[in-house]
Short mmCIF file of C-alpha atoms in Angstrom, two decimals:
data_model
loop_
_atom_site.label_atom_id
_atom_site.label_comp_id
_atom_site.label_asym_id
_atom_site.label_seq_id
_atom_site.Cartn_x
_atom_site.Cartn_y
_atom_site.Cartn_z
CA MET M 1 23.84 26.71 45.24
CA PHE M 2 21.39 29.53 46.52
CA ALA M 3 20.01 30.18 43.00
CA LYS M 4 18.90 26.45 42.74
CA CYS M 5 17.68 26.47 45.52
CA GLY M 6 15.18 29.81 45.52
CA SER M 7 17.05 32.10 47.53
CA PHE M 8 18.60 34.67 44.83
CA ASN M 9 19.07 37.30 47.08
CA ASP M 10 21.53 35.31 48.46
CA ALA M 11 23.15 34.59 45.62
CA ILE M 12 23.16 38.47 44.75
CA MET M 13 24.87 39.22 48.14
CA ILE M 14 27.56 36.80 47.59
CA PHE M 15 28.41 37.61 44.16
CA GLU M 16 28.16 41.76 44.93
CA GLU M 17 30.90 40.65 47.78
CA MET M 18 32.89 38.95 45.80
CA PRO M 19 36.39 40.37 45.57
CA TYR M 20 37.24 38.97 42.28
CA ARG M 21 34.65 38.09 39.71
CA ASP M 22 35.58 36.03 36.45
CA LEU M 23 33.16 35.55 33.47
CA LYS M 24 32.08 32.23 35.04
CA SER M 25 30.88 33.94 37.83
CA TRP M 26 28.90 36.64 35.54
CA THR M 27 27.60 33.06 33.79
CA VAL M 28 26.47 31.57 36.84
CA ILE M 29 24.58 34.79 38.33
CA ILE M 30 23.21 35.09 35.31
CA CYS M 31 21.81 31.84 34.82
CA GLY M 32 20.51 31.95 38.51
CA ALA M 33 18.53 35.41 37.52
CA VAL M 34 16.60 33.48 34.67
CA HIS M 35 16.34 30.32 37.03
CA ASN M 36 14.44 32.50 39.20
CA ARG M 37 12.44 34.32 36.78
CA GLU M 38 14.27 37.47 37.63
CA TYR M 39 14.34 38.17 33.65
CA LEU M 40 15.05 42.00 33.76
CA GLU M 41 17.98 41.50 36.25
CA ALA M 42 19.30 38.80 34.04
CA MET M 43 19.28 41.32 31.51
CA CYS M 44 20.69 43.97 33.66
CA LEU M 45 23.48 41.82 34.59
CA PHE M 46 24.45 41.13 31.08
CA LYS M 47 24.83 44.61 30.80
CA ARG M 48 27.05 45.22 33.97
CA MET M 49 29.53 42.24 32.74
CA ARG M 50 30.04 44.10 29.49
CA ILE M 51 30.72 47.82 31.01
CA GLU M 52 33.09 45.90 33.19
CA GLY M 53 34.97 44.75 30.10
CA PHE M 54 34.31 41.06 30.08
CA ARG M 55 33.55 39.78 26.72
CA PRO M 56 30.65 37.42 26.58
CA ASP M 57 31.29 33.69 25.70
CA SER M 58 29.04 31.44 23.82
CA VAL M 59 28.01 29.82 27.18
CA SER M 60 26.77 33.12 28.81
CA VAL M 61 24.98 34.35 25.16
CA VAL M 62 22.84 31.13 25.67
CA ALA M 63 22.58 31.95 29.55
CA VAL M 64 21.10 35.52 28.62
CA LEU M 65 18.76 34.82 25.66
CA PRO M 66 15.54 33.24 27.32
CA ALA M 67 15.34 36.20 29.82
CA CYS M 68 14.52 38.47 26.63
CA SER M 69 11.88 36.24 25.05
CA ARG M 70 9.97 36.10 28.42
CA LEU M 71 10.18 39.88 29.49
CA GLU M 72 7.03 40.79 29.29
CA CYS M 73 7.56 44.42 27.07
CA GLY M 74 7.52 45.57 23.46
CA ARG M 75 11.71 45.71 23.74
CA SER M 76 11.53 41.66 24.01
CA LYS M 77 12.73 40.86 20.22
CA ALA M 78 14.67 44.00 20.07
CA LEU M 79 16.76 42.93 22.79
CA GLY M 80 17.30 39.51 21.55
CA MET M 81 18.13 41.08 18.07
CA THR M 82 21.03 42.67 19.86
CA LEU M 83 22.32 39.71 21.30
CA HIS M 84 22.24 37.99 17.69
CA GLY M 85 24.00 40.74 16.65
CA CYS M 86 26.40 40.79 20.35
CA ALA M 87 26.82 36.61 19.42
CA ILE M 88 27.83 37.24 15.52
CA SER M 89 30.32 39.90 16.45
CA CYS M 90 31.63 37.54 19.11
CA GLY M 91 31.94 35.06 16.20
CA PHE M 92 29.46 32.62 17.77
CA GLU M 93 27.26 32.72 14.87
CA ASP M 94 28.17 28.88 13.99
CA ASP M 95 28.38 27.83 17.40
CA LEU M 96 25.00 25.22 18.06
CA PHE M 97 23.85 26.00 21.29
CA VAL M 98 23.63 29.73 20.56
CA SER M 99 21.74 29.11 17.42
CA ASN M 100 19.44 26.49 19.07
CA ALA M 101 18.90 29.53 21.65
CA LEU M 102 17.89 32.03 19.25
CA ILE M 103 15.71 30.05 17.39
CA ASP M 104 14.01 29.56 20.52
CA MET M 105 13.89 33.14 21.54
CA TYR M 106 12.73 34.56 17.77
CA CYS M 107 10.02 31.99 18.28
CA LYS M 108 8.68 32.66 22.06
CA CYS M 109 8.75 36.55 20.40
CA GLY M 110 6.62 35.59 18.05
CA ASP M 111 8.82 35.99 14.73
CA THR M 112 9.23 32.64 13.96
CA LEU M 113 10.38 33.60 10.21
CA LYS M 114 14.04 35.14 12.19
CA GLY M 115 13.68 31.23 13.50
CA GLN M 116 13.84 30.00 10.76
CA SER M 117 16.23 31.96 9.11
CA VAL M 118 18.70 31.19 11.82
CA PHE M 119 17.36 27.39 11.66
CA CYS M 120 17.97 27.58 7.58
CA ASN M 121 21.59 29.27 8.31
CA MET M 122 22.86 26.43 10.27
CA VAL M 123 25.85 24.67 9.33
CA HIS M 124 25.65 21.68 11.85
CA LYS M 125 21.59 20.96 13.17
CA ASP M 126 20.82 18.29 16.17
CA ALA M 127 17.43 17.10 17.48
CA VAL M 128 17.21 20.25 19.39
CA SER M 129 17.17 22.33 16.70
CA TRP M 130 14.36 21.12 14.67
CA GLY M 131 12.73 20.34 17.63
CA THR M 132 12.92 23.81 18.93
CA LEU M 133 11.39 25.21 15.40
CA ILE M 134 8.92 22.65 15.69
CA ALA M 135 7.94 23.92 19.05
CA GLY M 136 7.94 27.54 17.80
CA TYR M 137 5.45 26.53 14.98
CA SER M 138 2.85 24.99 17.06
CA GLN M 139 3.29 27.85 20.15
CA ASN M 140 2.66 30.77 17.40
CA CYS M 141 -0.78 28.37 15.99
CA GLU M 142 1.45 27.61 12.63
CA CYS M 143 0.40 24.11 13.00
CA GLN M 144 0.91 22.96 9.55
CA LYS M 145 4.37 24.08 9.23
CA SER M 146 4.76 22.55 12.46
CA VAL M 147 3.78 19.17 10.93
CA ASP M 148 5.51 19.70 7.75
CA LEU M 149 8.66 20.58 9.00
CA TYR M 150 8.73 17.14 11.81
CA MET M 151 7.62 15.27 8.07
CA GLU M 152 11.31 16.98 7.00
CA MET M 153 13.04 15.73 10.22
CA THR M 154 11.85 12.11 9.53
CA MET M 155 12.64 11.59 5.76
CA SER M 156 16.26 13.28 7.23
CA GLY M 157 17.07 10.15 8.89
CA LEU M 158 17.09 12.08 12.60
CA ARG M 159 15.48 10.18 15.54
CA THR M 160 12.20 11.46 17.20
CA ASN M 161 12.93 12.21 20.79
CA ALA M 162 9.90 12.93 23.35
CA VAL M 163 10.35 16.61 23.35
CA THR M 164 9.80 16.25 19.56
CA VAL M 165 7.06 14.19 20.36
CA ALA M 166 5.68 16.82 22.60
CA SER M 167 6.33 19.20 20.33
CA VAL M 168 4.49 18.16 17.33
CA LEU M 169 1.39 16.42 18.79
CA PRO M 170 -0.53 20.16 19.10
CA GLY M 171 -0.28 20.39 15.60
CA PHE M 172 -1.87 16.84 14.40
CA GLY M 173 -4.71 17.88 17.35
CA LYS M 174 -5.16 21.65 15.84
CA LEU M 175 -5.10 20.29 12.63
CA GLY M 176 -7.21 17.59 13.68
CA LEU M 177 -5.27 14.67 11.93
CA LEU M 178 -6.30 12.11 14.22
CA LYS M 179 -5.21 9.20 12.32
CA GLN M 180 -1.23 10.47 12.16
CA GLY M 181 -1.97 11.58 16.11
CA LYS M 182 -2.99 7.38 16.80
CA GLU M 183 0.00 6.86 14.49
CA MET M 184 2.65 8.83 17.05
CA HIS M 185 0.94 7.45 19.65
CA ASN M 186 1.63 4.15 18.68
CA TYR M 187 5.69 5.66 18.40
CA ILE M 188 5.41 6.60 21.73
CA LEU M 189 4.64 3.11 22.78
CA LYS M 190 7.10 1.54 21.06
CA GLN M 191 9.92 3.94 22.02
CA GLY M 192 8.64 3.87 25.69
CA PHE M 193 7.41 7.42 26.48
CA GLU M 194 4.38 6.97 27.39
CA ASP M 195 5.60 7.63 31.21
CA ASP M 196 6.50 10.79 30.29
CA ASN M 197 3.84 13.17 31.71
CA VAL M 198 5.08 16.21 29.00
CA VAL M 199 4.09 13.61 26.28
CA GLY M 200 1.07 12.29 28.50
CA SER M 201 -0.31 15.82 28.25
CA ALA M 202 0.52 16.44 25.09
CA LEU M 203 -1.57 13.39 23.71
CA ILE M 204 -4.44 14.03 25.78
CA ASP M 205 -4.19 17.30 24.11
CA MET M 206 -4.25 15.82 20.51
CA TYR M 207 -7.11 13.80 21.35
CA SER M 208 -9.49 16.19 23.05
CA ASN M 209 -8.67 18.36 19.81
CA CYS M 210 -9.71 15.66 17.83
CA GLY M 211 -13.12 15.43 19.33
CA SER M 212 -11.81 12.03 20.94
CA SER M 213 -12.71 12.19 24.59
CA ARG M 214 -12.43 8.58 25.21
CA GLU M 215 -9.24 8.18 23.78
CA ALA M 216 -7.99 11.18 25.93
CA GLU M 217 -9.44 9.58 29.35
CA HIS M 218 -7.58 6.47 28.47
CA VAL M 219 -4.27 7.94 28.35
CA PHE M 220 -4.82 9.68 31.51
CA GLU M 221 -6.01 6.20 33.07
CA PHE M 222 -3.15 4.13 31.90
CA THR M 223 -0.49 7.09 32.63
CA SER M 224 0.99 5.68 35.93
CA HIS M 225 2.43 8.45 37.82
CA ARG M 226 -0.35 11.13 37.47
CA ASP M 227 0.64 14.91 37.88
CA ILE M 228 -1.08 18.23 37.74
CA MET M 229 -0.17 18.70 34.13
CA LEU M 230 -2.13 15.68 33.33
CA TRP M 231 -5.02 16.57 35.35
CA ASN M 232 -5.10 20.42 33.76
CA SER M 233 -4.94 18.74 30.37
CA MET M 234 -7.86 16.41 31.46
CA ILE M 235 -10.23 19.63 32.31
CA ALA M 236 -8.82 21.72 29.44
CA GLY M 237 -10.35 18.67 26.94
CA HIS M 238 -13.42 18.59 28.62
CA SER M 239 -13.77 22.07 28.41
CA GLY M 240 -12.82 22.89 24.58
CA ASN M 241 -15.32 19.62 24.00
CA ASP M 242 -18.16 21.30 26.22
CA GLN M 243 -18.09 18.40 28.86
CA ASN M 244 -18.53 21.27 31.44
CA ASP M 245 -19.85 18.03 33.70
CA SER M 246 -16.34 16.15 33.17
CA ALA M 247 -14.47 19.27 33.48
CA PHE M 248 -15.85 19.77 36.95
CA ARG M 249 -15.45 15.86 37.85
CA VAL M 250 -11.92 16.01 36.97
CA PHE M 251 -10.93 19.24 39.30
CA ARG M 252 -12.86 17.54 41.98
CA GLY M 253 -10.22 14.44 41.60
CA ILE M 254 -7.48 16.67 41.89
CA TRP M 255 -8.41 17.56 45.54
CA ASP M 256 -9.67 13.53 46.32
CA CYS M 257 -5.92 12.89 45.31
CA LYS M 258 -3.88 15.04 47.76
CA LEU M 259 -2.84 17.05 44.51
CA LYS M 260 -2.61 21.02 44.78
CA PRO M 261 -3.91 23.11 41.80
CA ASN M 262 -2.08 25.35 40.17
CA SER M 263 -2.30 28.61 38.11
CA ILE M 264 -2.72 26.59 34.97
CA THR M 265 -5.56 24.62 37.10
CA LEU M 266 -7.27 27.74 37.67
CA MET M 267 -6.98 29.10 34.16
CA SER M 268 -8.55 26.13 33.14
CA ILE M 269 -11.60 25.44 34.90
CA LEU M 270 -12.44 29.01 35.00
CA PRO M 271 -14.08 29.01 31.85
CA VAL M 272 -16.37 26.33 32.35
CA CYS M 273 -17.79 28.44 35.25
CA THR M 274 -17.77 31.36 32.86
CA LYS M 275 -19.85 29.53 30.10
CA LEU M 276 -21.78 27.78 32.58
CA GLY M 277 -22.55 30.97 34.78
CA ALA M 278 -21.32 29.54 37.91
CA LEU M 279 -20.73 32.00 40.08
CA LYS M 280 -20.90 30.05 43.51
CA GLN M 281 -18.02 27.45 42.03
CA GLY M 282 -15.79 30.56 40.49
CA LYS M 283 -16.29 32.65 44.10
CA GLU M 284 -15.07 29.08 45.18
CA ILE M 285 -12.16 29.48 43.18
CA HIS M 286 -11.34 32.75 44.05
CA GLY M 287 -11.08 32.10 47.39
CA HIS M 288 -8.52 29.01 46.75
CA ALA M 289 -6.85 31.61 44.68
CA ILE M 290 -6.42 33.78 47.58
CA ARG M 291 -5.51 31.08 50.16
CA SER M 292 -2.73 29.91 47.92
CA SER M 293 -1.34 32.84 46.93
CA LEU M 294 -2.16 32.20 43.39
CA LEU M 295 -4.09 35.08 42.97
CA ASN M 296 -0.35 36.94 42.36
CA VAL M 297 -0.07 35.31 38.75
CA THR M 298 -1.68 38.26 36.52
CA SER M 299 -3.17 35.15 34.10
CA VAL M 300 -5.31 33.63 36.86
CA GLY M 301 -6.73 37.73 37.94
CA ASN M 302 -7.35 37.70 34.27
CA SER M 303 -9.37 34.82 33.89
CA LEU M 304 -11.18 35.90 37.55
CA ILE M 305 -12.41 39.34 35.84
CA ASP M 306 -13.76 37.59 32.88
CA MET M 307 -15.85 35.15 35.09
CA TYR M 308 -17.67 37.72 37.24
CA CYS M 309 -18.22 40.05 34.39
CA LYS M 310 -19.54 37.29 31.66
CA CYS M 311 -21.44 36.31 34.97
CA GLY M 312 -22.68 39.71 35.26
CA PHE M 313 -21.10 40.74 37.89
CA LEU M 314 -19.00 43.71 36.44
CA GLN M 315 -18.78 45.68 39.29
CA LEU M 316 -16.90 42.65 40.97
CA GLY M 317 -14.89 42.19 37.99
CA VAL M 318 -13.96 45.99 38.21
CA ASN M 319 -13.13 45.70 42.17
CA LEU M 320 -10.57 42.80 41.12
CA PHE M 321 -9.13 44.51 38.68
CA ASN M 322 -8.38 47.47 40.80
CA CYS M 323 -6.74 45.59 43.59
CA MET M 324 -4.23 43.71 41.03
CA MET M 325 -0.91 44.50 41.42
CA GLU M 326 0.53 43.65 38.09
CA LYS M 327 -1.49 44.30 34.72
CA ASN M 328 -0.94 43.36 31.12
CA ALA M 329 -2.37 43.78 27.81
CA VAL M 330 -4.71 40.88 28.10
CA THR M 331 -5.73 42.39 31.80
CA TYR M 332 -7.19 45.22 30.04
CA ASN M 333 -8.53 44.16 26.90
CA THR M 334 -10.66 41.30 29.08
CA ILE M 335 -12.05 44.64 31.38
CA ILE M 336 -12.59 46.90 27.65
CA SER M 337 -14.28 43.87 26.41
CA SER M 338 -16.71 43.20 29.41
CA HIS M 339 -17.56 47.03 29.39
CA GLY M 340 -18.37 47.19 25.63
CA ILE M 341 -20.54 43.83 26.13
CA HIS M 342 -22.51 45.25 28.89
CA GLY M 343 -22.71 48.37 27.04
CA CYS M 344 -21.06 50.69 29.05
CA ALA M 345 -18.47 52.47 26.06
CA GLU M 346 -17.43 55.33 28.32
CA ASN M 347 -15.85 52.92 30.81
CA ALA M 348 -14.38 50.95 28.40
CA PHE M 349 -12.72 54.22 26.85
CA SER M 350 -12.01 55.03 30.20
CA PHE M 351 -10.08 51.86 30.72
CA PHE M 352 -7.98 52.24 27.62
CA HIS M 353 -6.87 55.75 28.41
CA GLN M 354 -5.57 53.94 32.18
CA MET M 355 -3.77 51.38 29.41
CA LYS M 356 -2.19 53.72 27.95
CA ALA M 357 -0.90 56.06 30.99
CA ALA M 358 0.27 52.64 32.25
CA ARG M 359 2.36 52.37 29.00
CA VAL M 360 0.91 48.81 28.29
CA LYS M 361 1.04 48.72 24.42
CA PRO M 362 -2.57 48.24 23.03
CA THR M 363 -3.06 44.85 21.07
CA LYS M 364 -4.88 44.03 17.87
CA LEU M 365 -7.53 42.80 20.79
CA THR M 366 -7.71 45.93 22.42
CA PHE M 367 -8.89 47.33 19.17
CA ILE M 368 -11.66 44.63 18.40
CA ALA M 369 -12.91 45.26 21.92
CA LEU M 370 -12.96 49.21 21.46
CA LEU M 371 -14.66 48.63 17.89
CA SER M 372 -17.59 46.34 19.63
CA ALA M 373 -18.09 48.53 22.51
CA CYS M 374 -18.80 51.57 20.00
CA SER M 375 -20.78 48.90 17.87
CA HIS M 376 -23.05 48.33 20.62
CA ALA M 377 -23.23 51.96 21.95
CA GLY M 378 -23.86 52.94 18.54
CA LEU M 379 -20.91 55.62 18.30
CA VAL M 380 -20.13 55.26 14.62
CA ASP M 381 -17.77 58.56 14.91
CA ARG M 382 -15.85 57.06 17.81
CA GLY M 383 -15.14 54.29 15.68
CA TRP M 384 -13.95 55.24 12.47
CA SER M 385 -11.44 57.37 14.79
CA LEU M 386 -10.27 54.65 16.27
CA PHE M 387 -10.09 52.39 13.39
CA ASN M 388 -7.96 55.06 11.45
CA SER M 389 -5.93 55.32 14.94
CA MET M 390 -5.41 51.94 14.54
CA VAL M 391 -3.20 52.06 11.05
CA ASN M 392 -2.08 55.50 11.09
CA HIS M 393 -1.07 56.04 15.02
CA TYR M 394 -0.05 52.09 15.82
CA GLY M 395 0.91 51.06 12.75
CA MET M 396 -1.44 47.66 12.88
CA GLN M 397 -2.79 46.15 9.88
CA PRO M 398 -6.42 45.57 10.34
CA ASP M 399 -7.52 41.81 10.33
CA MET M 400 -10.73 40.54 9.29
CA GLU M 401 -12.13 40.55 13.20
CA HIS M 402 -11.59 44.62 12.47
CA TYR M 403 -12.99 44.74 9.49
CA SER M 404 -16.10 42.39 10.98
CA CYS M 405 -16.36 45.11 14.06
CA MET M 406 -17.00 47.86 11.66
CA VAL M 407 -19.29 45.94 9.33
CA ASP M 408 -21.36 45.53 12.23
CA LEU M 409 -21.07 48.98 13.53
CA LEU M 410 -22.50 50.84 10.41
CA GLY M 411 -25.33 47.88 10.30
CA ARG M 412 -26.27 48.10 13.65
CA ALA M 413 -26.56 52.15 13.17
CA GLY M 414 -28.60 51.80 9.89
CA GLN M 415 -25.68 52.72 7.55
CA ILE M 416 -26.21 49.82 5.31
CA GLU M 417 -25.23 51.77 2.27
CA GLU M 418 -21.69 52.55 4.15
CA ALA M 419 -21.18 49.13 5.09
CA CYS M 420 -21.57 47.94 1.84
CA ASN M 421 -19.00 50.29 0.46
CA PHE M 422 -16.54 49.85 3.15
CA ILE M 423 -16.72 45.90 2.32
CA SER M 424 -16.45 46.49 -1.36
CA ARG M 425 -13.12 49.06 -0.20
CA MET M 426 -11.46 46.06 1.57
CA PRO M 427 -7.95 45.17 0.46
CA ILE M 428 -8.69 41.56 1.71
CA LYS M 429 -11.63 39.37 0.74
CA PRO M 430 -14.63 38.92 2.88
CA GLU M 431 -14.77 35.98 4.74
CA ASN M 432 -18.40 34.99 5.72
CA ASP M 433 -18.86 36.45 9.03
CA ILE M 434 -18.84 40.18 7.37
CA TRP M 435 -21.57 38.94 4.94
CA LEU M 436 -23.23 37.55 8.09
CA GLY M 437 -22.87 41.04 9.73
CA LEU M 438 -24.19 42.87 7.07
CA LEU M 439 -27.03 40.16 6.95
CA GLY M 440 -28.20 41.12 10.03
CA ALA M 441 -28.03 44.48 9.84
CA CYS M 442 -30.26 44.20 6.42
CA ARG M 443 -32.73 42.24 9.12
CA LEU M 444 -32.68 44.27 11.65
CA HIS M 445 -33.53 47.59 9.13
CA ASN M 446 -35.81 45.30 7.12
CA LYS M 447 -33.72 45.25 3.92
CA LEU M 448 -35.18 42.67 2.39
CA GLN M 449 -34.03 42.76 -1.06
CA LEU M 450 -30.57 43.55 0.19
CA ALA M 451 -30.81 40.47 2.67
CA LYS M 452 -31.76 38.27 0.00
CA GLU M 453 -28.90 39.77 -2.53
CA VAL M 454 -26.08 38.77 0.44
CA GLY M 455 -27.93 35.73 1.60
CA ASP M 456 -27.67 34.46 -2.10
CA HIS M 457 -23.93 35.42 -2.28
CA ILE M 458 -23.25 33.20 1.19
CA LEU M 459 -25.40 30.21 -0.36
CA GLN M 460 -23.31 30.86 -3.46
CA THR M 461 -20.02 30.52 -1.54
CA GLY M 462 -20.35 26.79 -0.54
CA SER M 463 -21.13 27.65 3.55
CA THR M 464 -21.65 25.26 5.43
CA ASP M 465 -22.46 27.81 8.64
CA SER M 466 -26.12 27.19 9.60
CA GLY M 467 -26.04 30.75 10.76
CA CYS M 468 -26.67 31.91 6.72
CA HIS M 469 -30.17 30.13 6.79
CA ILE M 470 -31.21 30.63 9.70
CA LEU M 471 -30.89 34.26 9.33
CA MET M 472 -32.63 34.21 6.05
CA SER M 473 -35.23 31.70 7.12
CA ASN M 474 -35.95 34.56 10.25
CA LEU M 475 -35.70 37.29 7.58
CA TYR M 476 -38.57 35.50 5.54
CA ALA M 477 -40.78 34.82 8.56
CA SER M 478 -40.26 38.42 9.60
CA ALA M 479 -42.02 39.62 6.35
CA GLU M 480 -44.37 36.57 6.76
CA ARG M 481 -43.26 35.17 3.49
CA TRP M 482 -43.72 31.84 5.00
CA GLU M 483 -43.37 29.67 1.53
CA ASP M 484 -39.66 31.25 0.87
CA ALA M 485 -38.99 30.90 5.12
CA SER M 486 -39.76 27.06 4.30
CA LYS M 487 -37.66 26.67 1.13
CA VAL M 488 -34.62 28.00 2.91
CA ARG M 489 -35.44 25.41 6.30
CA ILE M 490 -35.68 22.64 3.68
CA MET M 491 -32.15 24.06 2.10
CA LEU M 492 -30.77 23.81 5.61
CA LYS M 493 -31.38 19.91 6.04
CA GLU M 494 -30.69 19.12 2.41
CA ASN M 495 -27.33 20.34 2.75
CA GLY M 496 -26.82 18.10 6.00
CA LEU M 497 -26.72 21.31 8.03
CA THR M 498 -28.19 21.60 11.66
CA LYS M 499 -28.82 24.39 14.22
CA LYS M 500 -26.85 24.52 17.45
CA PRO M 501 -29.79 23.63 19.94
CA GLY M 502 -30.28 25.68 22.91
CA HIS M 503 -29.27 24.50 26.19
CA SER M 504 -29.85 25.21 29.43
CA TRP M 505 -28.41 24.11 33.34
CA ILE M 506 -29.22 24.02 36.72
CA GLN M 507 -27.14 23.12 39.98
CA VAL M 508 -28.48 20.75 42.38
CA ASP M 509 -25.98 20.41 45.45
CA ARG M 510 -22.43 20.07 44.04
CA GLN M 511 -23.56 18.69 40.74
CA ILE M 512 -24.65 20.67 37.46
CA HIS M 513 -27.20 19.07 34.99
CA VAL M 514 -27.12 20.40 31.80
CA PHE M 515 -30.24 19.85 29.50
CA LYS M 516 -30.16 20.56 25.24
CA ALA M 517 -33.26 21.10 23.24
CA ARG M 518 -35.20 17.80 22.62
CA GLN M 519 -32.46 15.78 24.62
CA THR M 520 -34.27 12.67 25.86
CA ASN M 521 -31.19 10.53 27.12
CA HIS M 522 -30.85 12.53 30.75
CA THR M 523 -30.68 10.44 33.56
CA GLU M 524 -33.41 12.40 35.65
CA PHE M 525 -35.48 12.74 32.18
CA GLU M 526 -38.57 10.50 33.49
CA ASN M 527 -38.77 12.68 36.53
CA VAL M 528 -38.88 15.95 34.67
CA SER M 529 -41.13 15.33 31.90
CA PRO M 530 -44.46 14.92 34.21
CA VAL M 531 -43.21 18.09 36.18
CA LEU M 532 -42.83 19.92 32.53
CA GLU M 533 -46.38 18.41 31.21
CA ASN M 534 -47.74 19.81 34.47
CA LEU M 535 -46.64 23.11 33.88
CA LEU M 536 -47.39 23.09 30.76
CA LEU M 537 -51.40 22.43 31.63
CA GLU M 538 -51.14 25.22 34.04
CA MET M 539 -49.91 27.14 31.71
CA LYS M 540 -53.02 27.01 29.46
CA ARG M 541 -55.13 27.48 31.97
CA GLU M 542 -53.95 30.39 33.52
CA GLU M 543 -53.01 32.17 30.57
CA ASN M 544 -55.94 30.33 28.34
CA ILE M 545 -53.55 30.12 25.62
CA SER M 546 -52.76 26.95 23.58
CA GLU M 547 -50.22 24.26 24.45
CA PRO M 548 -46.62 25.03 22.93
CA ASN M 549 -44.68 21.98 21.40
CA LEU M 550 -41.27 21.84 23.46
CA LEU M 551 -41.79 18.53 24.62
CA PRO M 552 -39.38 16.20 22.80
#
């Protein structure tokens, strides 16, 4: 009772005062620890139980397994594997509930292969078994596997429940399978799942990821009891589709409905502030986080650091970093990346040393941030040292992003030939980002012939990235080869590719107005145009320059 009411200290006090404890007592207190997010305590209690001579049963193993996947340390999976061995030695390997918990644990630790292995070795599977692995694939961004497994489940004759629906919908969204998503929506309506807010949230996410904001809004509007989860999904959906005005509108709607934003709400709206450079709104959200004690949530602190640094206020981000009681790998990655972007490479390295001193294990993103810092600062030798350390000391195999950073580093430093040799030695096939990085370096150092070869190579691959065409056109233009520049622009249009238009924004009162290049449908366009024309005429008179063609 105390544990479920959130008074875990009272629960543990009563437990310690018990003159005699049986296996059920231990299981209840372990469940209570997990329920109150005292995951390390749950593991310690399980260990004490074993030391005191109690042989775990299937219920106690199922109770403690969720604690493994939620421990933020490098040993989470190792502890889970130890418990897996314990379950086998105790004869629970064929227990349905233990197997389901093991699948969940492995997937949450990021090892879907082991989760799949447990699943395949199960003699009896229920809907939870299928749903858990489907959700595991979705959580680890293996969307195609998630969808394929769902199709296999339906062919096996098992009925889809609300939990499975909510697990597979993200896969439809990430893969852009709008048709299948709509078919699932019809199934949800037939089965009466539409009032389940978890399902509703998954539907909103699916439609938003497919770029169908209108359908997402329909789901939101027709949900009878909207909780904070649905509001969060709408904010994230608008943010992901660059509908920043709509994201702020939904955020304000939360307050109008007398709901309390939670940590997910703040993490969803802060990236919008970051994209718009809306520092005032970011500071207001920071104030709310302090008042509502949400600043203690590490992920909220991470988002605020990212917002301050990307809005140009690096010191505010550092101040917040220094005040955070708990820091994880994301915290360090964010502050390292921010200093690299601002050209403060030595400070980035200093935070990396702090990260190692705090025994926070670097991730692949850490090295992307560090290599990027080296690239901005032109530190080629330091970049090579970090790249080799990542492979030899930390045992991490480089991803395409790491190779791209190295090519960018060498290219910016003018070591074009070394960059070409590096690409030729890559153990994996270079993607377009690698070639675009080399092409940009060729433009920077006026290597026109090599740039043409690289550009032709990219175009031969059938790339639909307009960036290559723009770079080639600019390169020819800088060399005053206007005919070649014109040919590339024509090719861009013939292939149906468009350059992403530039945009600007301004805040008036509580509303942020966004203007895109050559946009004529803004509500204030008729008022803006005469003012802009007058400004251009004034520029012409004062600077004695020809009037630029800026108007649509």
